[in-house]
Coordinates of C-alpha atoms in Angstrom, one line a residue:
M292 CA 7.7 14.5 -15.3
L293 CA 9.2 14.9 -12.2
H294 CA 12.7 16.2 -12.9
K295 CA 15.6 14.9 -11.0
R296 CA 16.3 16.2 -7.1
K297 CA 19.5 18.1 -7.0
S298 CA 20.8 19.1 -3.6
K299 CA 23.1 22.1 -3.1
V300 CA 23.5 21.3 0.1
L301 CA 24.9 17.9 -1.3
E302 CA 27.2 19.4 -3.9
K303 CA 28.6 21.9 -0.7
S304 CA 29.6 19.1 0.8
N305 CA 31.3 17.2 -1.4
S306 CA 33.5 20.4 -2.4
R307 CA 34.2 20.5 1.0
L308 CA 35.3 16.8 1.7
A309 CA 37.8 17.2 -0.9
G310 CA 39.3 20.3 0.5
L311 CA 39.3 18.4 3.6
Q312 CA 40.7 15.4 2.4
S313 CA 43.5 17.7 0.5
I314 CA 44.3 19.1 3.8
D315 CA 44.8 15.5 5.2
P316 CA 43.1 12.8 4.2
A317 CA 43.2 11.5 8.2
L318 CA 42.3 14.9 8.9
D319 CA 40.4 14.8 13.0
L320 CA 39.3 18.2 14.1
G321 CA 38.3 16.8 17.5
N322 CA 34.3 16.2 18.9
G323 CA 34.2 13.3 16.7
I324 CA 34.5 15.8 13.3
T325 CA 36.8 13.2 11.0
V326 CA 37.1 13.3 7.3
A327 CA 36.1 9.7 7.6
A328 CA 32.8 10.7 9.4
Y329 CA 31.9 13.4 6.8
S330 CA 32.5 11.3 4.3
V331 CA 30.1 8.8 5.8
K332 CA 27.6 11.5 6.4
V333 CA 28.0 13.0 2.9
S334 CA 27.7 9.4 1.5
D335 CA 24.7 8.7 3.5
L336 CA 23.2 11.7 1.8
E337 CA 24.1 10.4 -1.8
L338 CA 21.9 7.5 -1.2
K339 CA 19.0 9.3 0.2
V340 CA 19.0 11.8 -2.6
N341 CA 19.8 8.8 -5.3
K342 CA 17.0 6.6 -3.6
L343 CA 14.4 9.6 -4.1
N344 CA 15.5 10.2 -7.6
E345 CA 15.2 6.2 -8.3
M346 CA 11.8 7.0 -6.7
K347 CA 10.6 9.9 -9.1
A348 CA 11.6 7.9 -12.2
T349 CA 9.6 5.2 -10.9
H350 CA 6.5 7.1 -10.5
D351 CA 6.8 8.7 -13.6
G352 CA 7.0 5.5 -15.3
L353 CA 4.0 3.8 -13.2
A354 CA 2.1 7.8 -14.2
A355 CA 2.6 7.3 -17.9
E356 CA 1.1 3.6 -17.4
L357 CA -1.7 5.1 -15.5
R358 CA -2.2 7.5 -18.3
D359 CA -2.5 4.6 -20.6
A360 CA -4.9 2.5 -18.7
E361 CA -6.6 5.3 -18.5
K362 CA -7.2 6.2 -22.4
E363 CA -7.5 2.7 -22.9
M364 CA -10.4 2.4 -20.2
R365 CA -12.4 5.5 -21.6
D366 CA -12.0 4.6 -25.3
Y367 CA -13.3 1.0 -23.6
N368 CA -16.3 2.8 -21.8
E369 CA -17.1 4.4 -25.2
R370 CA -17.2 1.3 -26.8
V371 CA -19.3 -0.7 -24.3
L372 CA -22.0 2.3 -24.0
E373 CA -21.9 2.3 -27.5
A374 CA -22.7 -1.8 -27.8
V375 CA -25.4 -0.8 -25.3
A376 CA -27.2 1.6 -27.1
S377 CA -26.7 -1.0 -30.6
R378 CA -29.0 -3.6 -29.1
Y379 CA -31.2 -1.7 -26.4
G380 CA -31.1 1.8 -28.1
H381 CA -29.6 5.5 -27.3
N382 CA -33.5 6.0 -25.6
S383 CA -34.0 2.5 -23.8
E384 CA -34.1 2.6 -20.1
E385 CA -30.5 -0.1 -20.2
Y386 CA -28.9 2.7 -22.2
A387 CA -29.0 4.7 -18.9
Q388 CA -28.6 2.1 -16.5
A389 CA -25.3 1.8 -18.2
G390 CA -24.5 5.5 -17.5
G391 CA -26.1 7.2 -20.6
K392 CA -28.1 9.9 -21.0
R393 CA -31.3 9.0 -22.4
K394 CA -32.4 11.2 -26.1
S395 CA -35.7 11.8 -24.4
E396 CA -33.6 13.4 -21.6
R397 CA -31.3 15.7 -23.4
K398 CA -31.7 19.7 -24.5

């Protein structure tokens, strides 16, 4: 299971944004550095972190589905091979063709 991604940069940015807003919500420091511009960048980073976490959650769900499907397939593989053995025998050519190891070839 993947853990949710936390961003120390995002946490620091949110804290800094709150500080800047407490100084002046319309603060303009020049060169395009404003509380509004900073807020947009913080929001953009937050959206990316959230999207990554959603993808990780989806990945976790798909990984669990894959593990379940593999387990089911392993069980079915055994059943198929045992059905072939039941019909043709454990030492038959058909058993070997189905992926089994013939009794006469085992050590």
